[in-house]
mmCIF file of C-alpha atoms in Angstrom:
data_model
loop_
_atom_site.group_PDB
_atom_site.id
_atom_site.type_symbol
_atom_site.label_atom_id
_atom_site.label_comp_id
_atom_site.label_asym_id
_atom_site.label_seq_id
_atom_site.Cartn_x
_atom_site.Cartn_y
_atom_site.Cartn_z
ATOM 1 C CA MET A 1 17.275 -29.891 -48.534
ATOM 2 C CA ASN A 2 16.257 -32.171 -45.675
ATOM 3 C CA SER A 3 19.417 -31.246 -43.740
ATOM 4 C CA ASN A 4 18.606 -27.559 -44.194
ATOM 5 C CA LYS A 5 15.133 -28.111 -42.820
ATOM 6 C CA PHE A 6 16.609 -29.985 -39.872
ATOM 7 C CA LEU A 7 19.003 -27.119 -39.134
ATOM 8 C CA ILE A 8 16.169 -24.587 -39.309
ATOM 9 C CA ILE A 9 14.043 -26.642 -36.899
ATOM 10 C CA LEU A 10 16.987 -27.128 -34.538
ATOM 11 C CA SER A 11 17.806 -23.409 -34.581
ATOM 12 C CA THR A 12 14.182 -22.578 -33.828
ATOM 13 C CA LEU A 13 14.168 -24.925 -30.848
ATOM 14 C CA LEU A 14 17.389 -23.471 -29.504
ATOM 15 C CA LEU A 15 15.973 -19.966 -29.746
ATOM 16 C CA THR A 16 12.727 -20.953 -28.063
ATOM 17 C CA SER A 17 12.742 -19.704 -24.500
ATOM 18 C CA CYS A 18 10.789 -18.730 -21.447
ATOM 19 C CA ALA A 19 11.256 -15.339 -19.878
ATOM 20 C CA THR A 20 10.361 -13.122 -16.984
ATOM 21 C CA ASP A 21 10.405 -9.392 -17.491
ATOM 22 C CA ILE A 22 9.782 -6.172 -15.627
ATOM 23 C CA ASP A 23 7.313 -4.044 -17.535
ATOM 24 C CA PHE A 24 4.378 -1.664 -17.301
ATOM 25 C CA HIS A 25 1.741 -0.256 -19.644
ATOM 26 C CA ILE A 26 1.053 3.391 -20.433
ATOM 27 C CA PRO A 27 -2.524 3.883 -21.716
ATOM 28 C CA LEU A 28 -2.836 5.695 -25.030
ATOM 29 C CA ASN A 29 -6.629 5.817 -25.392
ATOM 30 C CA ARG A 30 -8.138 7.880 -22.545
ATOM 31 C CA PHE A 31 -11.891 8.103 -23.355
ATOM 32 C CA ASP A 32 -12.384 11.476 -21.672
ATOM 33 C CA SER A 33 -15.317 13.650 -22.659
ATOM 34 C CA PRO A 34 -15.036 17.456 -22.286
ATOM 35 C CA GLU A 35 -18.160 17.386 -20.098
ATOM 36 C CA VAL A 36 -18.430 16.678 -16.374
ATOM 37 C CA ASN A 37 -21.404 14.831 -14.924
ATOM 38 C CA GLY A 38 -23.046 18.024 -13.731
ATOM 39 C CA GLY A 39 -23.987 17.794 -10.086
ATOM 40 C CA PHE A 40 -23.325 16.417 -6.619
ATOM 41 C CA LEU A 41 -23.177 12.573 -6.710
ATOM 42 C CA LYS A 42 -24.000 12.397 -10.410
ATOM 43 C CA GLY A 43 -21.605 9.886 -11.888
ATOM 44 C CA ASP A 44 -20.690 7.139 -14.305
ATOM 45 C CA VAL A 45 -18.783 3.865 -14.454
ATOM 46 C CA GLY A 46 -17.451 2.164 -17.559
ATOM 47 C CA VAL A 47 -15.239 -0.416 -19.224
ATOM 48 C CA LYS A 48 -13.010 0.238 -22.225
ATOM 49 C CA TYR A 49 -10.583 -1.489 -24.579
ATOM 50 C CA GLY A 50 -7.772 0.539 -26.123
ATOM 51 C CA ARG A 51 -4.087 0.614 -26.988
ATOM 52 C CA SER A 52 -1.091 1.125 -24.748
ATOM 53 C CA HIS A 53 2.681 1.380 -24.862
ATOM 54 C CA LYS A 54 4.333 -1.527 -23.062
ATOM 55 C CA VAL A 55 7.632 -0.449 -21.492
ATOM 56 C CA THR A 56 10.006 -3.341 -20.689
ATOM 57 C CA THR A 57 12.894 -2.282 -18.456
ATOM 58 C CA ALA A 58 14.627 -5.657 -17.827
ATOM 59 C CA GLU A 59 14.265 -9.265 -18.945
ATOM 60 C CA VAL A 60 15.695 -12.699 -18.101
ATOM 61 C CA VAL A 61 15.565 -15.297 -20.908
ATOM 62 C CA GLU A 62 16.076 -19.036 -20.346
ATOM 63 C CA TYR A 63 16.716 -21.228 -23.397
ATOM 64 C CA ILE A 64 15.070 -24.589 -23.844
ATOM 65 C CA PHE A 65 18.465 -26.355 -23.720
ATOM 66 C CA PRO A 66 20.186 -25.098 -20.538
ATOM 67 C CA SER A 67 22.998 -27.634 -21.033
ATOM 68 C CA LEU A 68 24.103 -25.596 -24.052
ATOM 69 C CA PHE A 69 23.194 -22.026 -23.158
ATOM 70 C CA ASP A 70 23.132 -20.122 -19.882
ATOM 71 C CA PRO A 71 20.214 -17.727 -19.289
ATOM 72 C CA THR A 72 20.745 -14.207 -20.531
ATOM 73 C CA LEU A 73 19.852 -10.958 -18.812
ATOM 74 C CA SER A 74 18.964 -7.762 -20.647
ATOM 75 C CA ASP A 75 18.598 -4.283 -19.155
ATOM 76 C CA GLU A 76 17.924 -2.613 -22.506
ATOM 77 C CA THR A 77 14.645 -0.791 -22.168
ATOM 78 C CA ALA A 78 12.148 -1.273 -25.003
ATOM 79 C CA ILE A 79 8.793 0.307 -25.875
ATOM 80 C CA GLU A 80 6.219 -1.468 -28.028
ATOM 81 C CA ALA A 81 2.544 -1.065 -28.878
ATOM 82 C CA SER A 82 0.136 -3.311 -27.024
ATOM 83 C CA GLY A 83 -3.500 -3.468 -25.936
ATOM 84 C CA HIS A 84 -5.233 -3.113 -22.604
ATOM 85 C CA LEU A 85 -8.544 -3.193 -20.783
ATOM 86 C CA SER A 86 -9.443 -0.375 -18.446
ATOM 87 C CA SER A 87 -12.245 0.628 -16.130
ATOM 88 C CA ASN A 88 -13.290 4.105 -15.035
ATOM 89 C CA PHE A 89 -15.393 5.797 -12.393
ATOM 90 C CA SER A 90 -16.332 9.430 -11.888
ATOM 91 C CA LEU A 91 -18.513 11.214 -9.370
ATOM 92 C CA GLY A 92 -19.709 14.805 -9.251
ATOM 93 C CA ILE A 93 -18.437 16.942 -6.364
ATOM 94 C CA ILE A 94 -20.044 20.197 -7.483
ATOM 95 C CA LYS A 95 -21.689 21.134 -10.762
ATOM 96 C CA ARG A 96 -18.461 21.723 -12.709
ATOM 97 C CA VAL A 97 -16.020 19.427 -10.867
ATOM 98 C CA ASP A 98 -15.819 15.619 -10.904
ATOM 99 C CA PHE A 99 -13.666 13.189 -8.975
ATOM 100 C CA VAL A 100 -12.216 10.628 -11.438
ATOM 101 C CA PHE A 101 -10.631 7.204 -10.971
ATOM 102 C CA LYS A 102 -9.186 4.912 -13.654
ATOM 103 C CA SER A 103 -7.780 1.412 -13.422
ATOM 104 C CA TYR A 104 -5.456 0.141 -16.176
ATOM 105 C CA GLY A 105 -4.229 -3.396 -16.775
ATOM 106 C CA ASP A 106 -0.565 -3.837 -15.717
ATOM 107 C CA GLY A 107 -0.166 -0.169 -14.917
ATOM 108 C CA PRO A 108 -0.790 2.222 -12.022
ATOM 109 C CA ASP A 109 -4.331 3.181 -11.087
ATOM 110 C CA VAL A 110 -4.855 6.946 -11.208
ATOM 111 C CA PHE A 111 -7.215 9.405 -9.544
ATOM 112 C CA GLY A 112 -7.780 13.137 -9.719
ATOM 113 C CA LEU A 113 -10.119 15.983 -10.632
ATOM 114 C CA LYS A 114 -11.816 17.158 -13.817
ATOM 115 C CA TYR A 115 -13.031 20.751 -14.193
ATOM 116 C CA GLN A 116 -15.310 21.928 -17.007
ATOM 117 C CA PHE A 117 -14.701 25.595 -17.744
ATOM 118 C CA LEU A 118 -16.625 25.944 -21.020
ATOM 119 C CA GLY A 119 -20.184 25.041 -22.012
ATOM 120 C CA GLU A 120 -23.057 23.277 -20.301
ATOM 121 C CA VAL A 121 -22.516 20.060 -18.322
ATOM 122 C CA ALA A 122 -23.466 16.542 -19.463
ATOM 123 C CA SER A 123 -26.678 16.267 -17.439
ATOM 124 C CA GLU A 124 -28.142 19.242 -19.313
ATOM 125 C CA GLY A 125 -27.412 17.771 -22.764
ATOM 126 C CA LYS A 126 -27.280 21.182 -24.475
ATOM 127 C CA GLU A 127 -25.576 21.871 -27.787
ATOM 128 C CA GLY A 128 -22.445 23.959 -28.073
ATOM 129 C CA TRP A 129 -18.749 24.119 -27.371
ATOM 130 C CA LYS A 130 -17.299 22.361 -24.337
ATOM 131 C CA GLY A 131 -13.942 22.566 -22.592
ATOM 132 C CA ALA A 132 -12.402 20.767 -19.609
ATOM 133 C CA ILE A 133 -9.054 20.220 -17.893
ATOM 134 C CA GLN A 134 -8.176 17.062 -15.973
ATOM 135 C CA LEU A 135 -5.331 16.334 -13.537
ATOM 136 C CA THR A 136 -4.571 12.844 -12.218
ATOM 137 C CA LYS A 137 -1.823 11.037 -10.348
ATOM 138 C CA GLY A 138 -1.113 7.424 -9.450
ATOM 139 C CA SER A 139 1.434 4.888 -8.268
ATOM 140 C CA MET A 140 2.275 1.195 -8.416
ATOM 141 C CA ASP A 141 4.585 -0.953 -6.274
ATOM 142 C CA GLU A 142 4.471 -4.683 -6.957
ATOM 143 C CA ASP A 143 6.434 -7.872 -7.551
ATOM 144 C CA GLU A 144 6.930 -8.848 -11.176
ATOM 145 C CA GLY A 145 7.448 -12.552 -10.547
ATOM 146 C CA ARG A 146 10.189 -15.076 -9.834
ATOM 147 C CA LEU A 147 12.115 -17.266 -12.274
ATOM 148 C CA ASN A 148 14.322 -20.244 -11.365
ATOM 149 C CA VAL A 149 16.704 -21.066 -14.212
ATOM 150 C CA ASN A 150 19.092 -23.972 -14.896
ATOM 151 C CA LEU A 151 22.727 -23.347 -15.814
ATOM 152 C CA ALA A 152 24.941 -25.159 -18.296
ATOM 153 C CA SER A 153 27.191 -26.120 -15.372
ATOM 154 C CA GLY A 154 24.309 -27.934 -13.713
ATOM 155 C CA GLY A 155 23.508 -25.354 -11.039
ATOM 156 C CA THR A 156 20.496 -23.067 -10.702
ATOM 157 C CA ARG A 157 19.952 -19.343 -10.427
ATOM 158 C CA ASN A 158 16.970 -17.434 -9.021
ATOM 159 C CA TYR A 159 15.692 -14.081 -10.253
ATOM 160 C CA ASN A 160 13.126 -11.773 -8.636
ATOM 161 C CA GLY A 161 11.667 -8.652 -10.229
ATOM 162 C CA ARG A 162 10.010 -5.607 -8.677
ATOM 163 C CA ILE A 163 8.766 -2.308 -10.053
ATOM 164 C CA GLU A 164 7.840 1.029 -8.478
ATOM 165 C CA LEU A 165 6.031 3.742 -10.440
ATOM 166 C CA GLU A 166 4.831 7.291 -9.904
ATOM 167 C CA THR A 167 2.741 8.938 -12.618
ATOM 168 C CA TYR A 168 1.260 12.381 -13.255
ATOM 169 C CA ASP A 169 -1.108 13.266 -16.057
ATOM 170 C CA ILE A 170 -2.704 16.413 -17.464
ATOM 171 C CA SER A 171 -5.171 16.722 -20.327
ATOM 172 C CA LEU A 172 -6.933 19.629 -22.024
ATOM 173 C CA ASN A 173 -10.106 18.657 -23.825
ATOM 174 C CA PHE A 174 -12.295 20.660 -26.233
ATOM 175 C CA GLY A 175 -15.401 19.397 -27.991
ATOM 176 C CA TYR A 176 -18.720 20.241 -29.571
ATOM 177 C CA ARG A 177 -22.122 18.733 -28.743
ATOM 178 C CA PHE A 178 -24.299 18.570 -31.866
ATOM 179 C CA ASN A 179 -27.428 17.304 -30.118
ATOM 180 C CA LYS A 180 -28.425 15.413 -26.979
ATOM 181 C CA TYR A 181 -27.027 12.164 -28.435
ATOM 182 C CA LEU A 182 -23.669 13.119 -29.987
ATOM 183 C CA ILE A 183 -20.560 14.954 -28.823
ATOM 184 C CA THR A 184 -17.144 14.957 -30.500
ATOM 185 C CA TYR A 185 -13.906 16.049 -28.851
ATOM 186 C CA LEU A 186 -10.180 16.598 -29.272
ATOM 187 C CA ASN A 187 -8.158 15.717 -26.175
ATOM 188 C CA SER A 188 -4.497 16.738 -25.775
ATOM 189 C CA VAL A 189 -2.639 14.580 -23.234
ATOM 190 C CA TYR A 190 0.693 14.706 -21.388
ATOM 191 C CA SER A 191 1.819 11.938 -18.991
ATOM 192 C CA TYR A 192 4.946 11.565 -16.848
ATOM 193 C CA TYR A 193 5.949 8.092 -15.602
ATOM 194 C CA ASP A 194 8.849 7.827 -13.151
ATOM 195 C CA SER A 195 9.904 4.183 -12.832
ATOM 196 C CA LYS A 196 12.328 2.152 -10.738
ATOM 197 C CA SER A 197 12.867 -1.502 -11.643
ATOM 198 C CA THR A 198 14.824 -3.931 -9.471
ATOM 199 C CA LEU A 199 16.063 -7.365 -10.531
ATOM 200 C CA THR A 200 17.776 -9.502 -7.891
ATOM 201 C CA SER A 201 19.391 -12.939 -8.059
ATOM 202 C CA ASN A 202 21.194 -15.332 -5.732
ATOM 203 C CA THR A 203 24.377 -15.029 -7.828
ATOM 204 C CA PHE A 204 24.782 -11.575 -9.328
ATOM 205 C CA PRO A 205 24.573 -8.083 -7.797
ATOM 206 C CA THR A 206 21.154 -6.450 -7.771
ATOM 207 C CA LEU A 207 20.315 -4.691 -11.021
ATOM 208 C CA GLU A 208 18.405 -1.383 -10.810
ATOM 209 C CA ILE A 209 17.010 0.498 -13.810
ATOM 210 C CA ASP A 210 15.632 3.985 -13.180
ATOM 211 C CA GLY A 211 14.025 6.066 -15.862
ATOM 212 C CA ILE A 212 11.303 8.468 -16.930
ATOM 213 C CA VAL A 213 8.851 7.979 -19.770
ATOM 214 C CA ARG A 214 7.010 10.984 -21.171
ATOM 215 C CA THR A 215 3.906 10.353 -23.276
ATOM 216 C CA TYR A 216 2.026 13.016 -25.219
ATOM 217 C CA GLY A 217 -0.302 13.430 -28.172
ATOM 218 C CA GLY A 218 -3.854 14.108 -29.298
ATOM 219 C CA LEU A 219 -7.007 11.982 -29.373
ATOM 220 C CA LEU A 220 -10.107 12.540 -31.489
ATOM 221 C CA GLY A 221 -13.188 10.919 -30.015
ATOM 222 C CA LEU A 222 -16.922 10.468 -30.269
ATOM 223 C CA ARG A 223 -19.355 9.871 -27.442
ATOM 224 C CA PHE A 224 -22.793 8.696 -28.518
ATOM 225 C CA GLY A 225 -25.850 8.251 -26.326
ATOM 226 C CA GLN A 226 -28.083 10.282 -24.063
ATOM 227 C CA VAL A 227 -26.836 10.548 -20.474
ATOM 228 C CA SER A 228 -30.396 10.576 -19.153
ATOM 229 C CA GLN A 229 -30.875 7.137 -20.734
ATOM 230 C CA HIS A 230 -27.878 5.899 -18.703
ATOM 231 C CA VAL A 231 -25.770 4.222 -21.433
ATOM 232 C CA THR A 232 -23.243 5.961 -23.714
ATOM 233 C CA PHE A 233 -20.651 4.613 -26.171
ATOM 234 C CA TYR A 234 -17.125 5.816 -26.991
ATOM 235 C CA LEU A 235 -15.029 5.532 -30.138
ATOM 236 C CA GLU A 236 -11.563 7.122 -30.149
ATOM 237 C CA SER A 237 -8.335 7.358 -32.133
ATOM 238 C CA GLY A 238 -5.368 9.705 -32.489
ATOM 239 C CA VAL A 239 -1.575 9.880 -32.430
ATOM 240 C CA MET A 240 0.434 9.252 -29.234
ATOM 241 C CA HIS A 241 4.194 9.322 -28.668
ATOM 242 C CA SER A 242 6.232 7.886 -25.769
ATOM 243 C CA ARG A 243 9.899 8.618 -25.101
ATOM 244 C CA TRP A 244 12.227 7.026 -22.550
ATOM 245 C CA GLU A 245 14.838 9.443 -21.257
ATOM 246 C CA LYS A 246 17.553 7.302 -22.883
ATOM 247 C CA ASN A 247 16.158 8.256 -26.293
ATOM 248 C CA ILE A 248 14.059 5.099 -26.755
ATOM 249 C CA LYS A 249 10.742 6.052 -28.325
ATOM 250 C CA GLU A 250 7.559 4.754 -29.939
ATOM 251 C CA THR A 251 4.715 6.438 -31.853
ATOM 252 C CA SER A 252 1.324 4.773 -32.277
ATOM 253 C CA VAL A 253 -2.099 5.434 -33.760
ATOM 254 C CA PRO A 254 -4.391 3.962 -31.076
ATOM 255 C CA ILE A 255 -7.978 2.930 -31.732
ATOM 256 C CA GLY A 256 -10.277 2.116 -28.834
ATOM 257 C CA PHE A 257 -13.920 1.744 -27.833
ATOM 258 C CA GLY A 258 -16.025 1.303 -24.729
ATOM 259 C CA LEU A 259 -19.233 2.086 -22.883
ATOM 260 C CA ASP A 260 -20.315 3.955 -19.758
ATOM 261 C CA PHE A 261 -23.285 3.579 -17.461
ATOM 262 C CA SER A 262 -24.343 6.871 -15.865
ATOM 263 C CA TRP A 263 -26.766 7.959 -13.161
#
């Protein structure tokens, strides 16, 4: 029994490792109301917490005992559910059009336009049906870190990661305002992420992984609070699906919340 425990502990230690990976996050919760701010320079700024899909395109793993095991390299893309913080900013250009900007943790910042084609705008706070369409785009180009690993032969190997991303996003959002404090909405979302990951070392040829991730689904949300009182709250959930072009996929039920300050 004691020998079995020893073997289990030893196996655990051998499997323990440090790693560097190339990855990015695709936001699942979007926190978009079907109303625009409603006038020139009317706007809001907010902070949110929601779910995301983490896409890992390449990974280098170093074991705790390099004298026994050489580091391993994996270029098998994986998608898994994760969490993320985000911030948002929007500013009215004309009554029915807003400029929007969103910043996501470990993912590309995006910017674009939102147009409300149905119902009264947020500043008027009137009951009824609302409808809006939003188009955004973004990019990211950054280093993913460096890892120096030890080899069983006694040498070392260096790895450097880099990722480039281009993203496009469209959403169609319908909702109903029950009173000046409460609006509910159903937001349909489609996102396109074109990624290029590069992993270089001082020993092996450069590894490049190119791919496209498409994310789509629906989000049911609630926005509570009167815009004229400057603070509103969001609660949102739904079903979102991401698919890598190599048939790697993940479906999640994201739940998120946040607040906005408006003027």
